[in-house]
Short mmCIF file of C-alpha atoms in Angstrom, two decimals:
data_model
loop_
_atom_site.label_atom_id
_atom_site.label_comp_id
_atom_site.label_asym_id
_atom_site.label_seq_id
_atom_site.Cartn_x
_atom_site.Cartn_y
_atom_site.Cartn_z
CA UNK A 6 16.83 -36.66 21.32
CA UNK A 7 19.23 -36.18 24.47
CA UNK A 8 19.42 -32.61 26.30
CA UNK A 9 22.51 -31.05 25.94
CA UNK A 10 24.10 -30.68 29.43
CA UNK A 11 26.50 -28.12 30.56
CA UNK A 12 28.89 -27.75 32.64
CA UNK A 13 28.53 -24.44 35.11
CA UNK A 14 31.17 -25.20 37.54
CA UNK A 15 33.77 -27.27 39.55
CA UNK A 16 35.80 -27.22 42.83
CA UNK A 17 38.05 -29.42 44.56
CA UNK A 18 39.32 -29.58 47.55
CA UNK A 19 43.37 -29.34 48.05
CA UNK A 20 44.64 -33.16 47.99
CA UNK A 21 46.44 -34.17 51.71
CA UNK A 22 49.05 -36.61 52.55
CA UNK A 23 47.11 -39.79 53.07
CA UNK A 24 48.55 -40.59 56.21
CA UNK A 25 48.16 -39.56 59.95
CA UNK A 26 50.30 -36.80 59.77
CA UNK A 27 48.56 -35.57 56.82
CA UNK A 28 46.77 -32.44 56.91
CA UNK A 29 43.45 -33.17 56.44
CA UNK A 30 43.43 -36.07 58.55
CA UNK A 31 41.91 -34.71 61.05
CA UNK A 32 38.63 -33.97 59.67
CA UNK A 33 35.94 -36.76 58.65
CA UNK A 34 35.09 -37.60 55.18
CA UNK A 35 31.67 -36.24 55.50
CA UNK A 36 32.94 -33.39 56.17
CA UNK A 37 35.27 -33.13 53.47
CA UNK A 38 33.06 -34.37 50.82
CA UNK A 39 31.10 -31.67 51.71
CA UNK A 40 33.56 -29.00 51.16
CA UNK A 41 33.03 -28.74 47.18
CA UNK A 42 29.33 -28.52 47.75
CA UNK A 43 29.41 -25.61 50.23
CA UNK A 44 31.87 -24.09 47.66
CA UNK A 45 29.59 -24.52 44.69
CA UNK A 46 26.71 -22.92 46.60
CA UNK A 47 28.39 -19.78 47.80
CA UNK A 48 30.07 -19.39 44.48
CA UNK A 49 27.11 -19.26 42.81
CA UNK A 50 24.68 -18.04 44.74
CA UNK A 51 22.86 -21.49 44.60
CA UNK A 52 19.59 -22.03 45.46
CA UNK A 53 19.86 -25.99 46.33
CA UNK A 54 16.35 -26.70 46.03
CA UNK A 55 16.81 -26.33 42.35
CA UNK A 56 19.39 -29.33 42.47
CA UNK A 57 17.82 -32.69 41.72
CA UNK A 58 20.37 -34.77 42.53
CA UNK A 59 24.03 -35.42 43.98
CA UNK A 60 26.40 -38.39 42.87
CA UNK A 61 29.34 -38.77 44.57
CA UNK A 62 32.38 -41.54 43.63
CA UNK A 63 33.70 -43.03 46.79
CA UNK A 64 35.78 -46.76 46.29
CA UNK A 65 36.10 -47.64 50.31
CA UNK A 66 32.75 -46.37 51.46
CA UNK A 67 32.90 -48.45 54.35
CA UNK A 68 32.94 -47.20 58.06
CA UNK A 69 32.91 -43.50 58.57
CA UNK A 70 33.11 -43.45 54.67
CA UNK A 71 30.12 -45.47 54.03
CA UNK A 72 26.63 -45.25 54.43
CA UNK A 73 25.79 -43.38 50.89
CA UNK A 74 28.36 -40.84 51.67
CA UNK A 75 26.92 -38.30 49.15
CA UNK A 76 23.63 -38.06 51.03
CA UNK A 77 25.16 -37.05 53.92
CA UNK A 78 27.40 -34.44 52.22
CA UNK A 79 24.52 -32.47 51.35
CA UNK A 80 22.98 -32.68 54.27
CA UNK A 81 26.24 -31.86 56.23
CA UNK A 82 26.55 -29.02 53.34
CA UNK A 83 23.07 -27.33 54.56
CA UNK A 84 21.46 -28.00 50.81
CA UNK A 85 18.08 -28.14 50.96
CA UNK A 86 16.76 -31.41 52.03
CA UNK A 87 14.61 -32.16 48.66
CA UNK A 88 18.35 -32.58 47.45
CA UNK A 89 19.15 -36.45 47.22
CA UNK A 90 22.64 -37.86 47.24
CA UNK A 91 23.95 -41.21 46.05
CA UNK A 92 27.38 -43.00 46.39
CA UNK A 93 28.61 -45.04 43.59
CA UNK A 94 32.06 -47.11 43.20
CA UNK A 95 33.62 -47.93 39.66
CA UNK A 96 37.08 -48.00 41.52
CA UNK A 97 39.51 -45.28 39.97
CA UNK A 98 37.05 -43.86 37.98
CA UNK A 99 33.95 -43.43 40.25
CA UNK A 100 34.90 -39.54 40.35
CA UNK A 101 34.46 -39.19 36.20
CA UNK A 102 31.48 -42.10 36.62
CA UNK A 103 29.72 -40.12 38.99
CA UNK A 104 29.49 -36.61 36.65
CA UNK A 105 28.71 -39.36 33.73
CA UNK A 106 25.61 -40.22 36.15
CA UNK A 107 25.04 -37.04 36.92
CA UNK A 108 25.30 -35.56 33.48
CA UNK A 109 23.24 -38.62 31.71
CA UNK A 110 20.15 -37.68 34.41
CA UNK A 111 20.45 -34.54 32.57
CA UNK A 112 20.56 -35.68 29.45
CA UNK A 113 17.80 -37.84 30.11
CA UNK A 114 15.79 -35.10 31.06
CA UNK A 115 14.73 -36.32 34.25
CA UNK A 116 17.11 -33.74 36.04
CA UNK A 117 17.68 -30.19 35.69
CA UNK A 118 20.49 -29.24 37.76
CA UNK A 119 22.71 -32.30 39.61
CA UNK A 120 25.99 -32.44 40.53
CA UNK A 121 28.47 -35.11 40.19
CA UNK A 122 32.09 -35.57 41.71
CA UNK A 123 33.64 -37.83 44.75
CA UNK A 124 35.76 -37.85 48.39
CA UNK A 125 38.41 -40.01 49.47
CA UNK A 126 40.37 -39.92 53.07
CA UNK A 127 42.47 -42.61 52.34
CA UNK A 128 44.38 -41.47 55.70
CA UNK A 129 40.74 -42.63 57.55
CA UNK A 130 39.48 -45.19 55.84
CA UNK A 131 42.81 -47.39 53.58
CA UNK A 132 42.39 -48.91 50.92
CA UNK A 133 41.20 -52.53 51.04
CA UNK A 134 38.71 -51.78 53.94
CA UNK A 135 36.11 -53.01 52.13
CA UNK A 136 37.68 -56.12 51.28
CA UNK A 137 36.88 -57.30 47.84
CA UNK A 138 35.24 -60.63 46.24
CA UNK A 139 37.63 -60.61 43.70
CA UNK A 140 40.98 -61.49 45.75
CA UNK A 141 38.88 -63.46 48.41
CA UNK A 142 36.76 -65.48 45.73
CA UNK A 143 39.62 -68.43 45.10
CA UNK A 144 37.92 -69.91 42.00
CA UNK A 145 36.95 -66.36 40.13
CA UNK A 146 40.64 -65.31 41.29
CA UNK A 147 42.13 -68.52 40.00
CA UNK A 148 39.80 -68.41 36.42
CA UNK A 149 40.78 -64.93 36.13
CA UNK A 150 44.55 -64.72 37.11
CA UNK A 151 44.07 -62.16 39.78
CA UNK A 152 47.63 -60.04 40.52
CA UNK A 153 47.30 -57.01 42.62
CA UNK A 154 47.17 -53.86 40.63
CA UNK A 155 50.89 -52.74 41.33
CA UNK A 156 52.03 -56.53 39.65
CA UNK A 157 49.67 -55.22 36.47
CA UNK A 158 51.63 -52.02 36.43
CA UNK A 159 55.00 -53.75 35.79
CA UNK A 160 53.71 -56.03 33.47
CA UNK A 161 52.38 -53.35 31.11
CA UNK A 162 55.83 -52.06 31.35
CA UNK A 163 56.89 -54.89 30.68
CA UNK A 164 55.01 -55.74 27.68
CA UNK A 165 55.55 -52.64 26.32
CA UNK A 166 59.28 -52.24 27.00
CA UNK A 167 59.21 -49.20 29.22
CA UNK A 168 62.32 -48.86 31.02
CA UNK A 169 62.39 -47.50 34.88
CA UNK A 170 64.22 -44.60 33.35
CA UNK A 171 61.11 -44.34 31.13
CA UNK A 172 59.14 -44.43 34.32
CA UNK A 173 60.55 -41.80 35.95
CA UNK A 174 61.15 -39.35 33.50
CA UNK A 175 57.56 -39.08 33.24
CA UNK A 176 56.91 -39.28 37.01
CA UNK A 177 59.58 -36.41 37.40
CA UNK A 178 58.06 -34.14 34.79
CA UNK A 179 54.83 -34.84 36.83
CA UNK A 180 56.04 -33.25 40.04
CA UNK A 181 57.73 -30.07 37.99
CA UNK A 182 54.76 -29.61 36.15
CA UNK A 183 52.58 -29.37 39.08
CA UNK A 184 54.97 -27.50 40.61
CA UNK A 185 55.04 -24.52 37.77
CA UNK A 186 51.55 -24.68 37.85
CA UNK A 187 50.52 -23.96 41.48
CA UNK A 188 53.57 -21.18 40.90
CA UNK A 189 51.70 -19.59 38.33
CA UNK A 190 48.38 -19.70 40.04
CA UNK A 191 46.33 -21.96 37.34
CA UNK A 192 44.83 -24.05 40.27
CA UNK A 193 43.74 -20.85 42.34
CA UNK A 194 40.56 -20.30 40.67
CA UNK A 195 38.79 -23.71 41.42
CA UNK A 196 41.05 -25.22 44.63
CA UNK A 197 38.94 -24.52 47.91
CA UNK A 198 41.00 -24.10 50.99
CA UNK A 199 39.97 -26.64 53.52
CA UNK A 200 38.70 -25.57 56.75
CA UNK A 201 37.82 -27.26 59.68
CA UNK A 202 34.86 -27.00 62.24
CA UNK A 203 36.37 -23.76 63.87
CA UNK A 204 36.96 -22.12 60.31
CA UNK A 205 40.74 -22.95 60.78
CA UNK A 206 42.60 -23.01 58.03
CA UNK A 207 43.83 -26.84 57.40
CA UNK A 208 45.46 -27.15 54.19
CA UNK A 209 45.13 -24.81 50.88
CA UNK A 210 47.22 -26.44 48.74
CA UNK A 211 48.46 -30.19 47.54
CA UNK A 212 50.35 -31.45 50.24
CA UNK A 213 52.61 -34.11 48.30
CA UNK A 214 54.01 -32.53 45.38
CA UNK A 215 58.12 -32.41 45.78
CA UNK A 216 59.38 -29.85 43.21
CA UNK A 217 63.05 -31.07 42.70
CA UNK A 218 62.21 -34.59 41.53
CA UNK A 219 64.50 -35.85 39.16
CA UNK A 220 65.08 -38.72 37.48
CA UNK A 221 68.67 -39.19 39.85
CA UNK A 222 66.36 -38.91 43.00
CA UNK A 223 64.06 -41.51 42.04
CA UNK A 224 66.48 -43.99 40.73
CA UNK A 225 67.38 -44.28 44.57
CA UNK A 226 63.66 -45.92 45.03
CA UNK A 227 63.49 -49.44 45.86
CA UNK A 228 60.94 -50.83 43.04
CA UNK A 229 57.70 -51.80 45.15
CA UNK A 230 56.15 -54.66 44.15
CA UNK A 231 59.21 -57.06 43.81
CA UNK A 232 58.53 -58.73 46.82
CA UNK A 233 55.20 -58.95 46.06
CA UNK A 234 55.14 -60.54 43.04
CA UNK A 235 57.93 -63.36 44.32
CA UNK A 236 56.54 -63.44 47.89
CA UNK A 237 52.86 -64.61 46.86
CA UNK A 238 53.05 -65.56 43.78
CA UNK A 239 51.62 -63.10 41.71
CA UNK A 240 54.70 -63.20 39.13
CA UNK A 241 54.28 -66.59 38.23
CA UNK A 242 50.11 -66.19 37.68
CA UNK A 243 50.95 -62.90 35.53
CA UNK A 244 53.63 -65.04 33.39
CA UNK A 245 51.09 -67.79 32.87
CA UNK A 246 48.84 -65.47 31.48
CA UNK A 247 51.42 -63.91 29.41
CA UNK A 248 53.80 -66.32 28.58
CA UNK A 249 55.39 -64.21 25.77
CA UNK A 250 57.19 -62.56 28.62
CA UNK A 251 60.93 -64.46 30.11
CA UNK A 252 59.86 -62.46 33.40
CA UNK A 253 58.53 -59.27 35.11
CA UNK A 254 60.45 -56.21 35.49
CA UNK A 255 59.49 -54.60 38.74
CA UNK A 256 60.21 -50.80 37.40
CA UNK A 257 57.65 -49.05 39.39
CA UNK A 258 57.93 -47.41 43.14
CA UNK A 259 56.61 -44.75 45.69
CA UNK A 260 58.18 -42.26 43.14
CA UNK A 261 56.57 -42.82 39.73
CA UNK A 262 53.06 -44.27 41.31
CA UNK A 263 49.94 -42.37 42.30
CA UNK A 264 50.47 -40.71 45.88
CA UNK A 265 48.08 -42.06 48.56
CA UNK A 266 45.97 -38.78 49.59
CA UNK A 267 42.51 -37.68 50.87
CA UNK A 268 40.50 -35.04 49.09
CA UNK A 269 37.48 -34.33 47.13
CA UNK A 270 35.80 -32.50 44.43
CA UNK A 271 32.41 -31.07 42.74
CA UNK A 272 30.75 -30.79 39.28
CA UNK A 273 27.86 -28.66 38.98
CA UNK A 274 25.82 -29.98 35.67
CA UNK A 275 22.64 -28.79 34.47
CA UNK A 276 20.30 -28.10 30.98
CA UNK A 277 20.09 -24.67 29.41
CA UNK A 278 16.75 -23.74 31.06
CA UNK A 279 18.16 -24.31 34.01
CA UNK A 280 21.70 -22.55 34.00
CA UNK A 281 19.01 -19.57 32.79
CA UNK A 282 17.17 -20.20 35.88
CA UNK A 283 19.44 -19.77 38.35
CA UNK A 284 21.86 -17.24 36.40
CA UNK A 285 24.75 -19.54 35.54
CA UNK A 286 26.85 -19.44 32.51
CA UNK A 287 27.88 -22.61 30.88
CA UNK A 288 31.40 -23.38 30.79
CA UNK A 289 31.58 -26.82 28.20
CA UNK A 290 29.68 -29.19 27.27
CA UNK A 291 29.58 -32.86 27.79
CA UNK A 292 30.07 -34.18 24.33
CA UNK A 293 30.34 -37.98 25.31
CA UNK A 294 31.31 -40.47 27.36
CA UNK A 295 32.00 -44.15 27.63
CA UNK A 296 32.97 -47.11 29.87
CA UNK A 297 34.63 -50.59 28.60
CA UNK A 298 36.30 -53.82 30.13
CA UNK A 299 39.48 -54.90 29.47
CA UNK A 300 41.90 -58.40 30.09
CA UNK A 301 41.91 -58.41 33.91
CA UNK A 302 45.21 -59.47 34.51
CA UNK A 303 46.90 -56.78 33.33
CA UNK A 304 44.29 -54.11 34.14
CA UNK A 305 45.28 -50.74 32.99
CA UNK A 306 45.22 -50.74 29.18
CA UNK A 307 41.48 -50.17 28.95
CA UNK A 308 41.84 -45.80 28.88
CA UNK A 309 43.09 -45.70 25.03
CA UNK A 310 40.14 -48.29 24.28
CA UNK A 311 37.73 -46.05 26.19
CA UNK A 312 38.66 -42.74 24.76
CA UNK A 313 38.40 -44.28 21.55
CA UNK A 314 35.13 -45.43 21.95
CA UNK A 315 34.19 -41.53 23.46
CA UNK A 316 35.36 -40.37 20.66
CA UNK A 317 33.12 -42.73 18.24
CA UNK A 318 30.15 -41.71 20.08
CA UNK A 319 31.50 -38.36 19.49
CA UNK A 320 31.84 -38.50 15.66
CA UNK A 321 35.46 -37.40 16.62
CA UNK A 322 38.87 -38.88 16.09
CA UNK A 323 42.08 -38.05 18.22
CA UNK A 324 43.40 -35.46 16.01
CA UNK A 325 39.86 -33.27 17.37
CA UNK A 326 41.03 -33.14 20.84
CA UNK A 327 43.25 -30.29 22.30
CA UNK A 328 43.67 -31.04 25.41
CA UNK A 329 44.30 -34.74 27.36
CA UNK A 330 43.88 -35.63 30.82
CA UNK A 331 44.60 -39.22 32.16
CA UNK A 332 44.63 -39.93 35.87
CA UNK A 333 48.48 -40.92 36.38
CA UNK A 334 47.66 -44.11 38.55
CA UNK A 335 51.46 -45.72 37.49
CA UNK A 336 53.99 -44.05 34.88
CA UNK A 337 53.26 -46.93 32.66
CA UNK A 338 49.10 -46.43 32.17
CA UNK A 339 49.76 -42.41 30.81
CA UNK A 340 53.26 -44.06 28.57
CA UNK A 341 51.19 -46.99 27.26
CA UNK A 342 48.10 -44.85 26.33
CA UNK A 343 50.20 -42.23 24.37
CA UNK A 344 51.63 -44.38 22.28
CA UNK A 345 48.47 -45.78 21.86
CA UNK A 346 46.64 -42.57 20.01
CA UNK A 347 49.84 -40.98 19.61
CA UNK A 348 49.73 -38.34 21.52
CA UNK A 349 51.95 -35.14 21.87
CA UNK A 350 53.32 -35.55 25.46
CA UNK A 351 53.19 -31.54 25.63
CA UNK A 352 49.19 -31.87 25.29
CA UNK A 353 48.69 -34.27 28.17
CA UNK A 354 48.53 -33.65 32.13
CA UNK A 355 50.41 -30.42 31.35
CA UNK A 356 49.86 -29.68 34.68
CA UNK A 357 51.13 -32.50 36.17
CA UNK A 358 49.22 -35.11 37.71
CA UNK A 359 48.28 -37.61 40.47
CA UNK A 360 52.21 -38.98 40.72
CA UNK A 361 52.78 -35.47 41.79
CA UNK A 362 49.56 -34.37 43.33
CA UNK A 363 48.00 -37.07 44.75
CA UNK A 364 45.22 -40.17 43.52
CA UNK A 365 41.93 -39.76 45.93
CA UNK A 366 40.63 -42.83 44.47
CA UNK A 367 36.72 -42.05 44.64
CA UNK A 368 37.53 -38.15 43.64
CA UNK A 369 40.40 -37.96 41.03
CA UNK A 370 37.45 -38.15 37.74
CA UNK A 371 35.94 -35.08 39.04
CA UNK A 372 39.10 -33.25 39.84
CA UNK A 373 40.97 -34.00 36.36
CA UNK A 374 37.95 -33.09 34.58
CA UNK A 375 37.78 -29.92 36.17
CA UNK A 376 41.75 -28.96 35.73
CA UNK A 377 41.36 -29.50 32.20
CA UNK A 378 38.31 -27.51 31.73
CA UNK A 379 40.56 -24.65 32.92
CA UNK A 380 43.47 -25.27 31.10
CA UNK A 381 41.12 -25.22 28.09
CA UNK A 382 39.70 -21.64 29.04
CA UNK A 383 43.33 -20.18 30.15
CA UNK A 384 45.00 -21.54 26.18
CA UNK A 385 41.72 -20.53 24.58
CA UNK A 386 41.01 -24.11 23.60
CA UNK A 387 38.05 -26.21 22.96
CA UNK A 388 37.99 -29.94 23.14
CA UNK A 389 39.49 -32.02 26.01
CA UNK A 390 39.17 -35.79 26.77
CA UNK A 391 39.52 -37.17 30.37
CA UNK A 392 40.43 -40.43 30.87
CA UNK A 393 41.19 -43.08 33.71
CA UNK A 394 42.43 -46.53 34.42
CA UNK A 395 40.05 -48.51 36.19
CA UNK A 396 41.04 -51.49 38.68
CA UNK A 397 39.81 -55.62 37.45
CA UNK A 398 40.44 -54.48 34.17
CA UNK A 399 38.18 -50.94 33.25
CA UNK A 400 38.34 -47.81 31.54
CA UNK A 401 36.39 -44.36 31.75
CA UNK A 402 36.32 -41.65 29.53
CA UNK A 403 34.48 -38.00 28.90
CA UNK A 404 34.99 -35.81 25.96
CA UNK A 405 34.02 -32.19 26.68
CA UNK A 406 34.10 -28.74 24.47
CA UNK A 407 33.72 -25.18 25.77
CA UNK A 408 31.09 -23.29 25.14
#
């Protein structure tokens, strides 16, 4: 029989522009993963040599990324040094894989306390650093129609007849939502103002969220991937592999895609003994979670299929859930997967998301999990599923109820 494992407490770090003139670029990504950590400590009066383990998502550890990142963070976070680290990629959702990790250690019981989460600087280290076997291995590329991920986004618009109005709609009520939300102060409690080396202040809240989006202002965006898909070819693969289709409709753009930013985030898990310990109070529970493959061309219908198959190991059915977080990669993924469990759009990413705030690919599990957990506690809720799109065709999902 599993433990039960609990969630005590999360952090993230404020997301920056992923660019050179973003805030945060400044600073390495040791040091930022390391924020959260430092954060969790002091905030609980931590005594790190109680932590078994840390597991951090990172997608381009390569370079000053690379080297098991998460290792470093800890040590760069003054934990104690029986505290091990360990950097895993499962693209997208390495953030909500690594708590999974965490939390399953736990559950195991061959942990007590761990904590899971993930960094990103995409302004550092861009993505496709690391290169990739799958678009420079010609005969699994060719076998498996590889398209770049944008390509996948417009053909699941496509083949589910979302207009670009559709598109950005959603991508627009993304940006106001996030907007009312840092107004009203729900990401105070658990956003930790970056610092740098000195103690100055670099950046204390998301950097890329543009409050008067509208569906008018993004209907000036060029779509992205047009070019793309005509340029190398990519349209005609996707067709052959979906030859119900006359052609692709490039609908998405800058506007109603995931922002490019750097940032990280922390989950502090543990068992019951331990929470008692170290005099933490359990926040939720992990109730279940679940990872599944999907068609690989098109990529980014594997969430519904994942939360479904959470929610089976759950003994739960959509109806139980409260609350919904998916990580808004493209305006198409959160569309597609609503209308898959049929969701009410006013209990999903109701405080906006990563088209407004920001997609640190190794971080955004950890951070969505953690927003949710809080918009749970401020509605007096109790269940919440967390869910992401995973790149060659993945999905990852966590159900969680407070305690």
């Amino acid at each position: 029989m599993s433990t039960q494992t609990f969630i005590y407490d999360h952090v993230r770090t404020p997301r920056g522009k992923g660019k050179p003139d973003g805030s945060l670029h400044e600073i390495t990504p040791v040091w930022l993963a390391s924020r959260p950590l430092v954060a969790l400590r002091e905030r609980n009066a931590l005594d790190t040599r109680g932590v078994d383990d840390v597991v951090l998502g990172c997608v381009m550890p390569v370079g000053e990324q690379g080297g098991n990142i998460a290792r470093m963070a800890v040590l760069q976070a003054d934990y104690d040094q029986s505290v091990a680290g360990m950097q895993i990629n499962r693209y997208c959702g390495s953030g909500l894989e690594a708590v999974a990790i965490a939390a399953a250690r736990v559950m195991a019981g061959q942990a007590d306390l761990a904590i899971g989460g993930g960094v990103e600087t995409m302004s550092r280290v861009p993505m496709g650093a690391d290169g990739g076997a799958w678009a420079l291995e010609p005969q699994l590329a060719f076998k498996t129609y590889f398209v770049m991920q944008g390509i996948s986004a417009d053909l699941l618009a496509s083949l589910h007849g979302h207009s670009r109005q559709d598109l950005d709609a959603f991508a627009a009520q993304s940006h106001q939502r996030a907007a009312q939300a840092w107004e009203a102060g729900y990401f105070d409690k658990s956003v930790v103002p970056v610092q740098d080396f000195l103690g100055l202040e670099l950046l204390a809240r998301d950097e890329t969220i543009r409050p008067g989006t509208s569906v008018q202002s993004l209907a000036t965006l060029p779509a992205a991937f047009a070019s793309m898909g005509t340029q190398y070819g990519y349209d005609s693969v996707a067709l052959q592999r979906y030859p119900q289709l006359e052609r692709i409709e490039h609908a998405h753009h800058a506007g109603n895609s995931s922002g490019i930013v750097d940032g990280a985030a922390a989950v502090l898990l543990g068992n019951a003994q331990a929470g008692t310990q170290h005099g933490l109070k359990a926040r939720a529970r992990i109730v279940s979670f679940a990872t599944i493959g999907s068609e690989p061309t098109l990529m980014l219908d594997a969430p519904s299929h994942a939360a479904q198959k959470a929610l089976a190991r759950a003994g739960m059915q959509a109806s139980d859930i409260d609350l919904w977080e998916i990580n808004e990669a493209f305006s198409s993924v959160v569309l597609t997967f609503m209308e898959a469990l049929h969701i009410d759009p006013d209990r999903i990413n109701v405080n906006g998301g990563a088209i407004a705030m920001g997609h640190p690919l190794g971080a955004s599990g950890a951070m969505i999990l953690g927003t949710v957990l809080d918009e749970l506690e401020r509605r007096g809720l109790r269940t919440a599923l967390v869910c992401l799109c995973v790149a060659a065709g993945m999905g990852s999902a966590m159900v969680i109820e407070r305690v």
